[in-house]
PDB file of C-alpha atoms in Angstrom:
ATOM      1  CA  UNK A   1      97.366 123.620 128.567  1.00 48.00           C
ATOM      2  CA  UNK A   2      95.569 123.063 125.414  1.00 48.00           C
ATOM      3  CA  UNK A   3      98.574 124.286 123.400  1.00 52.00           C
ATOM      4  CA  UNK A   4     100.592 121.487 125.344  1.00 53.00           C
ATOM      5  CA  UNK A   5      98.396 118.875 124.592  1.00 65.00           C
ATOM      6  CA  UNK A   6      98.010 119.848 121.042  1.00 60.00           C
ATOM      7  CA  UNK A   7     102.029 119.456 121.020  1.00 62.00           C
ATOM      8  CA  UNK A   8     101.670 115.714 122.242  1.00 65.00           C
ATOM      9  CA  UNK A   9      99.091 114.669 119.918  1.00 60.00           C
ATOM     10  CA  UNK A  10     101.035 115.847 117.268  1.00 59.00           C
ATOM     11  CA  UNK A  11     104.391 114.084 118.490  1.00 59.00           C
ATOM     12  CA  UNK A  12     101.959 110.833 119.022  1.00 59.00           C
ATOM     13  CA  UNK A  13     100.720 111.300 115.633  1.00 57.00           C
ATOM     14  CA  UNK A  14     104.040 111.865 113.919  1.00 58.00           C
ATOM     15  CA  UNK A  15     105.160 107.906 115.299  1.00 59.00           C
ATOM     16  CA  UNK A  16     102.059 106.939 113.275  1.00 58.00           C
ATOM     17  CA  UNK A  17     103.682 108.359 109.889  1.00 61.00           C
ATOM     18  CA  UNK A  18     105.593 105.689 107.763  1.00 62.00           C
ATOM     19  CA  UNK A  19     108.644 107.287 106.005  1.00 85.00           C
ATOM     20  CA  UNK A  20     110.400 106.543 102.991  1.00 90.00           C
ATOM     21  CA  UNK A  21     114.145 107.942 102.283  1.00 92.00           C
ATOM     22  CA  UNK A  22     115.806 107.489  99.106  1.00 93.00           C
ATOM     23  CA  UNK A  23     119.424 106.699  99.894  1.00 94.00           C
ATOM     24  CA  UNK A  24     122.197 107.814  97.079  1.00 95.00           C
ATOM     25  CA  UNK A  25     124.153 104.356  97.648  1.00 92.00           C
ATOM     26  CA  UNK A  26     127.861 105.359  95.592  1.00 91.00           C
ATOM     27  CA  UNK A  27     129.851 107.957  94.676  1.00 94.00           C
ATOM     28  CA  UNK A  28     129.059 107.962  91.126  1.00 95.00           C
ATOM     29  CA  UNK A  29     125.126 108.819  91.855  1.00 95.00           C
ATOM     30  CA  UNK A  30     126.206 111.121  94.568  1.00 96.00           C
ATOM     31  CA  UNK A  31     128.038 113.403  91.808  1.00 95.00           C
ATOM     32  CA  UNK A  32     125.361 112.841  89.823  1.00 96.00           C
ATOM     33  CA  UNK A  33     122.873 114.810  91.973  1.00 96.00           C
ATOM     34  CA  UNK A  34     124.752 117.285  92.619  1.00 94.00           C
ATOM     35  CA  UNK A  35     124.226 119.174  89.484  1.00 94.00           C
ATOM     36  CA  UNK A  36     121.264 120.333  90.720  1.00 95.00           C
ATOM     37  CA  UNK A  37     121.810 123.300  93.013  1.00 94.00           C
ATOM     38  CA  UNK A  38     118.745 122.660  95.478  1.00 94.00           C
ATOM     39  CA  UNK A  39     120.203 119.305  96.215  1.00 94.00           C
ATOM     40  CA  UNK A  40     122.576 120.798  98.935  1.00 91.00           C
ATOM     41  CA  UNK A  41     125.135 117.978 100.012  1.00 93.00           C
ATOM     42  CA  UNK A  42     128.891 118.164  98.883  1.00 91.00           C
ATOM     43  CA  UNK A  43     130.493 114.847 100.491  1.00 94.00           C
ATOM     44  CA  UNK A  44     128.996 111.468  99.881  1.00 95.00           C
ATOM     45  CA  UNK A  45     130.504 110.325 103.110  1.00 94.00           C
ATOM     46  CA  UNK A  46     128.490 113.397 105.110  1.00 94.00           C
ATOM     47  CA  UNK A  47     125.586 112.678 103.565  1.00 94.00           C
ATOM     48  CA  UNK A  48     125.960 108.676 104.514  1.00 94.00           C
ATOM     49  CA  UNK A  49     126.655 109.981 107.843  1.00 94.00           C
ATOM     50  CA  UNK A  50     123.467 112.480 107.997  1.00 93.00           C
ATOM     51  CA  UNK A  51     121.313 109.591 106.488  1.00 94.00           C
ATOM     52  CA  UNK A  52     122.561 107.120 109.375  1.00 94.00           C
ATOM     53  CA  UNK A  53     121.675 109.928 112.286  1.00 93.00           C
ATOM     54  CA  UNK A  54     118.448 110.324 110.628  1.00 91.00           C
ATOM     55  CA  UNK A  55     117.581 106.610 110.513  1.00 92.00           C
ATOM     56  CA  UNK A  56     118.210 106.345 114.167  1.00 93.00           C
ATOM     57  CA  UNK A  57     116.411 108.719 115.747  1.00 90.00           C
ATOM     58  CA  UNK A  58     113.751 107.766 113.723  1.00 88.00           C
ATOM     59  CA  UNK A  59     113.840 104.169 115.043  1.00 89.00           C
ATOM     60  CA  UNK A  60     114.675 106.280 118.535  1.00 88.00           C
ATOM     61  CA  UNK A  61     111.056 107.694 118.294  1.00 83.00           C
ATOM     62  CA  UNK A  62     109.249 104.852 117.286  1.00 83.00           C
ATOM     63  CA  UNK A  63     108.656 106.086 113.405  1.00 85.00           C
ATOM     64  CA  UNK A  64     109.058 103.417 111.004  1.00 88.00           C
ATOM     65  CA  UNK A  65     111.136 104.174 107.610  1.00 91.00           C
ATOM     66  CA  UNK A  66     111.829 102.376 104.780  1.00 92.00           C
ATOM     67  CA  UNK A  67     114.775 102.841 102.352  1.00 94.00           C
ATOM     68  CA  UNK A  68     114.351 102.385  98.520  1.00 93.00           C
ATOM     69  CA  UNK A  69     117.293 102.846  95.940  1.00 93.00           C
ATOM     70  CA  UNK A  70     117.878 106.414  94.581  1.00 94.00           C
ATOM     71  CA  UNK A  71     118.794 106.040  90.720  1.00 93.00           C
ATOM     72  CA  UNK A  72     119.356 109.846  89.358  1.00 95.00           C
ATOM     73  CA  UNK A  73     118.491 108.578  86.021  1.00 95.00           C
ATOM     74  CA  UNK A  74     115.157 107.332  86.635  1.00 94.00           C
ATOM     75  CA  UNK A  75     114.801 110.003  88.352  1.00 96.00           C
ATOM     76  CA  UNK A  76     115.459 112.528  85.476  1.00 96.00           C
ATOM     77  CA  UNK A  77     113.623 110.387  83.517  1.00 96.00           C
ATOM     78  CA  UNK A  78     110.185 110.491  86.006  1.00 95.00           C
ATOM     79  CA  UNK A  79     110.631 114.386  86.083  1.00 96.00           C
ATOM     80  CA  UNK A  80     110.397 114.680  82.397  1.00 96.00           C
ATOM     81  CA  UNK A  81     107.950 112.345  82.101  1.00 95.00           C
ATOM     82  CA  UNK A  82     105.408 114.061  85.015  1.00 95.00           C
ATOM     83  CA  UNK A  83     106.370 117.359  83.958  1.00 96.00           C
ATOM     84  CA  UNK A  84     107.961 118.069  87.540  1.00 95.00           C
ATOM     85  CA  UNK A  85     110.911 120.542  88.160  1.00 96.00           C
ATOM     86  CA  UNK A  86     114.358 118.062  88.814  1.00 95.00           C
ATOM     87  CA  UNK A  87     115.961 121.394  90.660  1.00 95.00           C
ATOM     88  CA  UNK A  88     113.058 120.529  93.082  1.00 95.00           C
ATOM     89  CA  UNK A  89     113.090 119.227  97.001  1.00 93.00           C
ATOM     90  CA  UNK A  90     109.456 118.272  96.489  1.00 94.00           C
ATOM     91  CA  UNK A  91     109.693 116.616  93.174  1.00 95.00           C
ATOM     92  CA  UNK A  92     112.304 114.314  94.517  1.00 95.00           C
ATOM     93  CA  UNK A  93     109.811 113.660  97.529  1.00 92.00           C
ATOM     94  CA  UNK A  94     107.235 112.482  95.068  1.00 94.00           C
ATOM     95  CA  UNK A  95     109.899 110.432  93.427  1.00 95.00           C
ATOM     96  CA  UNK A  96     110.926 108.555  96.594  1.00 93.00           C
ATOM     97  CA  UNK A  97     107.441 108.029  97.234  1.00 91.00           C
ATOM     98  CA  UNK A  98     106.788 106.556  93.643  1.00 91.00           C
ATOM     99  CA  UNK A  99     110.064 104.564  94.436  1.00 90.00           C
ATOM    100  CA  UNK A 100     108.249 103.153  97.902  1.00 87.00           C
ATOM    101  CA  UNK A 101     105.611 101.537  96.192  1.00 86.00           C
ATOM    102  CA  UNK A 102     107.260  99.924  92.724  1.00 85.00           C
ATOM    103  CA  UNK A 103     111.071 100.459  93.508  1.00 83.00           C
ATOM    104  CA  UNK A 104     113.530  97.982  95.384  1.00 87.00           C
ATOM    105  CA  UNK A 105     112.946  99.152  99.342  1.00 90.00           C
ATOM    106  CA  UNK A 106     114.217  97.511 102.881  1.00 91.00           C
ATOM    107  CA  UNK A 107     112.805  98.360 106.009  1.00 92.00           C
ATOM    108  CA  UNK A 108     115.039 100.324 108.386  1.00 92.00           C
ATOM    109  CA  UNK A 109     115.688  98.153 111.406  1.00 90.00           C
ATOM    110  CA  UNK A 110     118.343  99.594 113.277  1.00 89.00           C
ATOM    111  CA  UNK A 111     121.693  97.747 111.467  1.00 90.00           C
ATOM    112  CA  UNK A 112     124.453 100.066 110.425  1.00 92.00           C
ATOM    113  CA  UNK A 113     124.031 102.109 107.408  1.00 91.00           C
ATOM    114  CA  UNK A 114     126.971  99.836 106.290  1.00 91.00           C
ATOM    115  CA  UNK A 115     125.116  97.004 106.127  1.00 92.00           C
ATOM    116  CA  UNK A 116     122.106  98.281 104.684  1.00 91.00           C
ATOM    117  CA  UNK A 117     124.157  99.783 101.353  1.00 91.00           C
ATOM    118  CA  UNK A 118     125.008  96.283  99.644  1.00 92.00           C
ATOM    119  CA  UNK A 119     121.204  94.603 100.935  1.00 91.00           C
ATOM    120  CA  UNK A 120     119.468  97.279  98.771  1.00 91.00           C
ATOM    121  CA  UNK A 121     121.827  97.120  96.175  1.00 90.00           C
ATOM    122  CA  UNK A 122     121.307  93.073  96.163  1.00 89.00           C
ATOM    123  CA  UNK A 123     117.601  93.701  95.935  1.00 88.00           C
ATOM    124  CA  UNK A 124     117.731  96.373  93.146  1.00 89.00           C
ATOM    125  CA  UNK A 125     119.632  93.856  91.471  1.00 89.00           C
ATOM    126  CA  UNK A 126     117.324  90.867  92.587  1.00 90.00           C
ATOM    127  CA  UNK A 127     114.115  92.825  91.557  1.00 89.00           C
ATOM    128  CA  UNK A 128     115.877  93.867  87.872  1.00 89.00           C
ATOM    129  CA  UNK A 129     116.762  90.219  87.355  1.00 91.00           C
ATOM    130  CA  UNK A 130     113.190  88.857  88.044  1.00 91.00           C
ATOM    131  CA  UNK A 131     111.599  91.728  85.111  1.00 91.00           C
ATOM    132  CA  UNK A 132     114.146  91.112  82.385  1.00 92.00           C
ATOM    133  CA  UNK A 133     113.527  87.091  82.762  1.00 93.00           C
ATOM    134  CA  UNK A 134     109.533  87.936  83.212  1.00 93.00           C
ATOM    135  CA  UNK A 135     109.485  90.328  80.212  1.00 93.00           C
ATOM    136  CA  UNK A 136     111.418  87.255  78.532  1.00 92.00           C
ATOM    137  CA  UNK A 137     109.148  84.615  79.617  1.00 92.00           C
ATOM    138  CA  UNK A 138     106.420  86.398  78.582  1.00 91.00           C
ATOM    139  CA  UNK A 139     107.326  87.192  75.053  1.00 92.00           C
ATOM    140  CA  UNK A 140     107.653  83.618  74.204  1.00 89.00           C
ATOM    141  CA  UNK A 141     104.380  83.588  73.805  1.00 89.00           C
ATOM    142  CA  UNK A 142     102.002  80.926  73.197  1.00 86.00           C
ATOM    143  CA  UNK A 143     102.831  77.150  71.178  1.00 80.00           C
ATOM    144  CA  UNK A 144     102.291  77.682  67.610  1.00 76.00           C
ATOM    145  CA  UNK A 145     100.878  73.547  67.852  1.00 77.00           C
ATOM    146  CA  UNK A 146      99.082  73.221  70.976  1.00 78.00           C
ATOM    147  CA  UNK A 147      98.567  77.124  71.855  1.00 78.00           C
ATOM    148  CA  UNK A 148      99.627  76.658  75.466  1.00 86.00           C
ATOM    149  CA  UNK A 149     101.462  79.477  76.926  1.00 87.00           C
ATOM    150  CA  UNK A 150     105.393  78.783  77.229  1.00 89.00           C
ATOM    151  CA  UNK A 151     106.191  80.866  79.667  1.00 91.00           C
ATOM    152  CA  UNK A 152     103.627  79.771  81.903  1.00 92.00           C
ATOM    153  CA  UNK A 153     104.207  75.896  81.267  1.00 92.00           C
ATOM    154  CA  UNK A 154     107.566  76.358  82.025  1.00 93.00           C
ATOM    155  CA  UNK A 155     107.029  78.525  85.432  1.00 94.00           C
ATOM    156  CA  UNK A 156     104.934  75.598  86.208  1.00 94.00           C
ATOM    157  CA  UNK A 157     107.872  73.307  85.520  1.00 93.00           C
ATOM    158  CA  UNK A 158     110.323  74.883  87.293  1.00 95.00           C
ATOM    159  CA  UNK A 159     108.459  75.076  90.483  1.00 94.00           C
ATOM    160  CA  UNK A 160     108.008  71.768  90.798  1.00 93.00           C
ATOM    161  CA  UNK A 161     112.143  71.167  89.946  1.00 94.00           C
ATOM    162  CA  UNK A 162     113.127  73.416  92.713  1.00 94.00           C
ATOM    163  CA  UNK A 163     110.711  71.846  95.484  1.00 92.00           C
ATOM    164  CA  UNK A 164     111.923  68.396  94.406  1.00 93.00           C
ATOM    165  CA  UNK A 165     115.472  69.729  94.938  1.00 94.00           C
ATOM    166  CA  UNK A 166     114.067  71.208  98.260  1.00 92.00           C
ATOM    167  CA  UNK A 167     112.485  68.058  99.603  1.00 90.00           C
ATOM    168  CA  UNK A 168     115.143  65.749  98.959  1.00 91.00           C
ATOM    169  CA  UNK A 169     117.922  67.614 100.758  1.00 90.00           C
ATOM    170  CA  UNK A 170     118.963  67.607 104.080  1.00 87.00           C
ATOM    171  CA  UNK A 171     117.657  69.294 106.826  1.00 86.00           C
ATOM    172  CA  UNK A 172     119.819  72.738 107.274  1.00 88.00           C
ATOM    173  CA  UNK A 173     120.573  75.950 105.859  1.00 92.00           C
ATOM    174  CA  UNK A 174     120.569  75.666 101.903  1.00 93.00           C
ATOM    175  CA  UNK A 175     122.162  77.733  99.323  1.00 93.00           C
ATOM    176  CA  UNK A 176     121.085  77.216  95.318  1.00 94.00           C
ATOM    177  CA  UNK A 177     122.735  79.254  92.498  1.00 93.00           C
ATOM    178  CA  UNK A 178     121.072  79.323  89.351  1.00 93.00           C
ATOM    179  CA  UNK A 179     122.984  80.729  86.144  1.00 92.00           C
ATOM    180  CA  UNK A 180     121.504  81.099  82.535  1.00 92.00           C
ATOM    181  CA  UNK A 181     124.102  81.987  79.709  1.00 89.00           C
ATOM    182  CA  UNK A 182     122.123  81.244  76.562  1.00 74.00           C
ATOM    183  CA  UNK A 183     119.935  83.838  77.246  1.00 72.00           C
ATOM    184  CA  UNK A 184     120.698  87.924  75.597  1.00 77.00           C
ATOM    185  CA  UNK A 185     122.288  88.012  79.139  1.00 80.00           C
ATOM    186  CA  UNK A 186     123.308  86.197  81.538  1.00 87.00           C
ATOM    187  CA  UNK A 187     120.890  85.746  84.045  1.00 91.00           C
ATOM    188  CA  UNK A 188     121.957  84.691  87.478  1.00 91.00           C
ATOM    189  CA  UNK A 189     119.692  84.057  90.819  1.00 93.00           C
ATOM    190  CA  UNK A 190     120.378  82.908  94.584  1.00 93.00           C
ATOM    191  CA  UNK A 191     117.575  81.489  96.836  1.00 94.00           C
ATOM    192  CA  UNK A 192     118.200  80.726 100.717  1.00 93.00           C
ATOM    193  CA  UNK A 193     116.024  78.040 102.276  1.00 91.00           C
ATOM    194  CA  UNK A 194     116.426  77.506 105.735  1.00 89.00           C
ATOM    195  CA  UNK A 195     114.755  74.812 108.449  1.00 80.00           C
ATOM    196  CA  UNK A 196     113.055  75.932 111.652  1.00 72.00           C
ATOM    197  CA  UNK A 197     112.986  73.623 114.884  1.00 66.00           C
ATOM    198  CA  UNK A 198     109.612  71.716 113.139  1.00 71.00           C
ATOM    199  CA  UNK A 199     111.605  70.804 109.984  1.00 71.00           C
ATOM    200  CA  UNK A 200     109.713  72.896 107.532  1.00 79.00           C
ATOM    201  CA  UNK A 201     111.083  74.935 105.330  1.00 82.00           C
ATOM    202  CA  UNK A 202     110.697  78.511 105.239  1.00 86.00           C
ATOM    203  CA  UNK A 203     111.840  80.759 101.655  1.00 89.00           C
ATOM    204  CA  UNK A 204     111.598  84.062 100.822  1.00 87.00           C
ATOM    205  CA  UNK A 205     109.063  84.871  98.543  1.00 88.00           C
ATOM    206  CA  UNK A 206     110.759  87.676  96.506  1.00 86.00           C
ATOM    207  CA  UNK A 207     113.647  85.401  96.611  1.00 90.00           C
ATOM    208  CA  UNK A 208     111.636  82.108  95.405  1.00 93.00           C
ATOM    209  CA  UNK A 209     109.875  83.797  92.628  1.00 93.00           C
ATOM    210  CA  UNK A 210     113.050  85.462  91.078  1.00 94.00           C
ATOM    211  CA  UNK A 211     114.792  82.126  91.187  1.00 95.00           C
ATOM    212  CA  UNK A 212     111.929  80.038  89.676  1.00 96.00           C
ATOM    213  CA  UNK A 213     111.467  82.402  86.989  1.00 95.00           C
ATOM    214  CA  UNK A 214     114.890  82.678  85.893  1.00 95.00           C
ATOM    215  CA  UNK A 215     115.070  78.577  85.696  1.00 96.00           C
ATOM    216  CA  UNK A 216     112.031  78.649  83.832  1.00 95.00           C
ATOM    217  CA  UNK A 217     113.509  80.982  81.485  1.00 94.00           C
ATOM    218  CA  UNK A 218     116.520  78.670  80.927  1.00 94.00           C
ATOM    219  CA  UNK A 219     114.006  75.659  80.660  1.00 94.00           C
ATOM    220  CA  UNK A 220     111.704  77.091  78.133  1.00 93.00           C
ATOM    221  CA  UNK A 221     114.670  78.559  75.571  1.00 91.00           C
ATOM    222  CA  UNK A 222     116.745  74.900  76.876  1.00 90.00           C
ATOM    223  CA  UNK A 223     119.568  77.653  77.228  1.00 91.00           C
ATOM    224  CA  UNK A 224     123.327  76.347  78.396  1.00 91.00           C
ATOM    225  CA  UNK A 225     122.605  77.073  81.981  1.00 91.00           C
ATOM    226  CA  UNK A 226     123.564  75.104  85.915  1.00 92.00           C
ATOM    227  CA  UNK A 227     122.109  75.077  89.308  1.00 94.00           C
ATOM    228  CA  UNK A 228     124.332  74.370  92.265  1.00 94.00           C
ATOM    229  CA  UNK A 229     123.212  73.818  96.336  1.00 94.00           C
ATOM    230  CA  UNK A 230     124.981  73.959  99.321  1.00 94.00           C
ATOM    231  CA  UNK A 231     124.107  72.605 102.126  1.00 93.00           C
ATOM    232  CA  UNK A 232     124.976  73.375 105.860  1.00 92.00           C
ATOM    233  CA  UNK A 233     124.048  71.260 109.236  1.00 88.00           C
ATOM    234  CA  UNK A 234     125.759  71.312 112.525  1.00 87.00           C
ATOM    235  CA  UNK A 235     127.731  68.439 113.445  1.00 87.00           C
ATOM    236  CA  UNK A 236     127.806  67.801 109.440  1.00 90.00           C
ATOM    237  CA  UNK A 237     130.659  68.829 106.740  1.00 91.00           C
ATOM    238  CA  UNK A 238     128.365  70.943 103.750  1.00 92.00           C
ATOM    239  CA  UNK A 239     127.694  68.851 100.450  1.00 93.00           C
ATOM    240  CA  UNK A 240     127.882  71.052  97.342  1.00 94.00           C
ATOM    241  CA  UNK A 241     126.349  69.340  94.013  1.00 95.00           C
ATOM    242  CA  UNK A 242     124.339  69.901  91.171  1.00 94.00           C
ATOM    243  CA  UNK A 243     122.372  69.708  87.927  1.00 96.00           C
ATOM    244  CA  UNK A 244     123.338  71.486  84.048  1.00 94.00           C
ATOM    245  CA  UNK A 245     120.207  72.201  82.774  1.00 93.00           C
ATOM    246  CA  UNK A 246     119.118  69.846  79.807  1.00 90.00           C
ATOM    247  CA  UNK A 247     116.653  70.647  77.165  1.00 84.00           C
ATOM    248  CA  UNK A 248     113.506  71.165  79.324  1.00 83.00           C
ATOM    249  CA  UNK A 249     115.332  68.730  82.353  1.00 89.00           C
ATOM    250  CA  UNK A 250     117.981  68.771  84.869  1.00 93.00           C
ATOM    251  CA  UNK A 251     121.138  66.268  84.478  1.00 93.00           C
ATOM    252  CA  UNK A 252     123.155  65.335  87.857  1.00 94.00           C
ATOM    253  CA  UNK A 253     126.486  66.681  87.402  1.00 94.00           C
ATOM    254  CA  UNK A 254     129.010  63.774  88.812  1.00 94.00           C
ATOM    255  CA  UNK A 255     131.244  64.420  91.941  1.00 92.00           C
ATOM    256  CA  UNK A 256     134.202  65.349  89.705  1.00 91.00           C
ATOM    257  CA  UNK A 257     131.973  67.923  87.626  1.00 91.00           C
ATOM    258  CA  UNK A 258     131.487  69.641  90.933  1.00 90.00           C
ATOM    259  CA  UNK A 259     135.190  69.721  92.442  1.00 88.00           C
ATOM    260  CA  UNK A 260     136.154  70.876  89.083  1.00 86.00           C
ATOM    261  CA  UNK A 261     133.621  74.180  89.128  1.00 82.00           C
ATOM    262  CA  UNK A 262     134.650  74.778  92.553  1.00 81.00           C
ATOM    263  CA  UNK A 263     138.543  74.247  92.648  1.00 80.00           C
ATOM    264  CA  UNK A 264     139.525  76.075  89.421  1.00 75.00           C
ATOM    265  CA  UNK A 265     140.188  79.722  89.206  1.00 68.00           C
ATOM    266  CA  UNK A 266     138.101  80.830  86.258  1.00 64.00           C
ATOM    267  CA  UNK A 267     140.444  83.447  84.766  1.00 66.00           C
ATOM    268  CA  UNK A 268     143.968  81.376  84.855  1.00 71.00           C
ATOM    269  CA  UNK A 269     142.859  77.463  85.009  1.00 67.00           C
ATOM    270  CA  UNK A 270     144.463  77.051  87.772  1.00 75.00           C
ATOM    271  CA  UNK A 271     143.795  74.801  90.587  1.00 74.00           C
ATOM    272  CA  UNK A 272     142.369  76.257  93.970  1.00 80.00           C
ATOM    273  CA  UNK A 273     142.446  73.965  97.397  1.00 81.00           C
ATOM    274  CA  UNK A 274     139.329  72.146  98.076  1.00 80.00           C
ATOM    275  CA  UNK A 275     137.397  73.791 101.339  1.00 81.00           C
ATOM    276  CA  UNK A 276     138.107  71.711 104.218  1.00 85.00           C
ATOM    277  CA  UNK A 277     134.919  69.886 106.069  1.00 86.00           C
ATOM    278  CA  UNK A 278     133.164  70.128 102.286  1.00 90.00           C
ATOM    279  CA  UNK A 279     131.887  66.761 100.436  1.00 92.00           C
ATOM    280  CA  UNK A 280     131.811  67.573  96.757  1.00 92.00           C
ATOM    281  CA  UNK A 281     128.828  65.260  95.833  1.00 93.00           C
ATOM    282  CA  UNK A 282     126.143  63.481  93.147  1.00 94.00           C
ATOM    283  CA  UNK A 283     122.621  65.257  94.168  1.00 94.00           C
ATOM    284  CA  UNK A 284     120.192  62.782  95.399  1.00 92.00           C
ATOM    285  CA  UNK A 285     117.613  61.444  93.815  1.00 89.00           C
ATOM    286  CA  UNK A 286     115.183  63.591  92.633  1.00 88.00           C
ATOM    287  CA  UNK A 287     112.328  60.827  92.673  1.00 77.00           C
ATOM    288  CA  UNK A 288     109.881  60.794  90.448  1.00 64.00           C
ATOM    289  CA  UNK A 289     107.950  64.023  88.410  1.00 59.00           C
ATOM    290  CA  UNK A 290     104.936  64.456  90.048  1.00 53.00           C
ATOM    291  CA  UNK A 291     104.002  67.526  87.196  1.00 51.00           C
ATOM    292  CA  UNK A 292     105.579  66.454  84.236  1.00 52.00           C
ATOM    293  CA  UNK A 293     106.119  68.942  81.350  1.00 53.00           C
ATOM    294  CA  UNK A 294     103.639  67.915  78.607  1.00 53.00           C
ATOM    295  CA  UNK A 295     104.717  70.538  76.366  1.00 58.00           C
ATOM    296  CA  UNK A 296     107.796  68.765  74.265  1.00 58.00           C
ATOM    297  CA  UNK A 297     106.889  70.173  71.066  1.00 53.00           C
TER     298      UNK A 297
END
């Protein structure tokens, strides 16, 4: 008897432990893990498969696992660094578990193993974008004339762009692209917005803070750089404009501006057929600047 109930308290208690798996997401980090010999697996599409069975009978048994994005390099790279054995089950453990705390993760909800490959990859991708335009930002340092901080000026100032943009929409599902070419890369960011049945506007916040800080970045170094919205309502055909970012401002782009960017192939010139039930548009008014940017020197 005791032995039995010993057995359920540890199958209750195992429903109470969070998991974290890193998944190998393409073939080329697959190979790249196999050069290790403890590191078992010999088909990339086996070990997708074994991942997705695993994954579901977690979620079967109530356990709760989140998925963060294996990179063999940084991997190598945290072994050397932490003195661990690479060859090592347990030393990829403690990576993964590093990687659950500072790496790009999703939570596990159910949704095909499919699905979940190219939403981790998006966030890896997201979450690089938002440190290179940080570390940016940040080494701008402060005004050599007024000895305000750049960076932080022009965070400010792009926050209060994108809720403008935000507020004067219509109600619906909206879609912003933000590209930065000046920059030693190019930098480019997507934010969703969507309504809820009240009318207010819900963001995500990983999402939001990527996007503002990669505007502010084009702001601050007034780098050749656009931000386009689309927005979607039922009963409604979408409206697509936008804004070319100017000097430490955003300029309308005219209706034309915006058929043109959207109706010609970029690699041959060529024209491509407007989307049908799609109003290629001037953005509204974006009213007046309620936070200003005071620093024009």
């Amino acid at each position: 008897m005791a032995h039995t109930d010993h057995h359920t308290m540890r199958r209750v208690l195992r429903r109470e432990i969070a998991g974290t798996i890193g998944l190998l997401t393409d073939e080329h980090d697959f190979r790249a893990m196999r050069r290790y010999r403890s590191f078992t697996f010999d088909d990339h599409k086996i070990y997708l498969e074994q991942v997705e069975a695993l994954l579901r009978t977690r979620a079967s048994q109530g356990s709760h696992t989140t998925i963060a994005l294996f990179d063999p390099q940084e991997y190598a790279e945290f072994c050397t660094e932490t003195g661990l054995d690479p060859d090592a089950p347990a030393s990829r453990t403690r990576f993964t578990a590093e990687l659950a705390t500072t790496g790009p993760t999703i939570p596990y909800e159910g949704q095909p193993l499919a699905d979940v490959v190219p939403a981790l990859v998006d966030e890896a991708v997201r979450q690089a974008t938002w440190e290179y335009a940080s570390t940016l930002l940040a080494r701008l340092g402060a005004c050599a004339t007024c000895g305000e901080d750049i960076g932080r000026a022009a965070f400010t100032r792009a926050s209060s762009l994108l809720m403008r943009i935000l507020d004067t929409a219509q109600p619906g599902s909206r879609h912003l692209v933000c590209s930065i070419t000046g920059t030693p890369e190019t930098l480019l960011s997507v934010l969703h917005a969507d309504d809820d049945a009240d009318g207010a506007t819900h963001l995500d916040e990983a999402e939001a803070l990527e996007f503002t800080t990669v505007l502010a970045l084009g702001l601050a170094t007034q780098s050749p750089g656009g931000l386009v919205m689309r927005t979607s309502a039922p009963g409604t055909s979408d409206q697509i404009y936008g804004w070319r970012l100017r000097g430490d401002d955003l300029e309308p782009l005219t209706a034309g501006e915006v058929f043109d960017a959207y109706c010609t192939d970029i690699d041959t010139g060529d024209l491509i057929s407007p989307e049908s039930d799609v109003d290629y548009c001037v953005p509204p008014d974006l009213g007046g600047d309620e936070s200003p940017n005071e620093h024009q020197h």
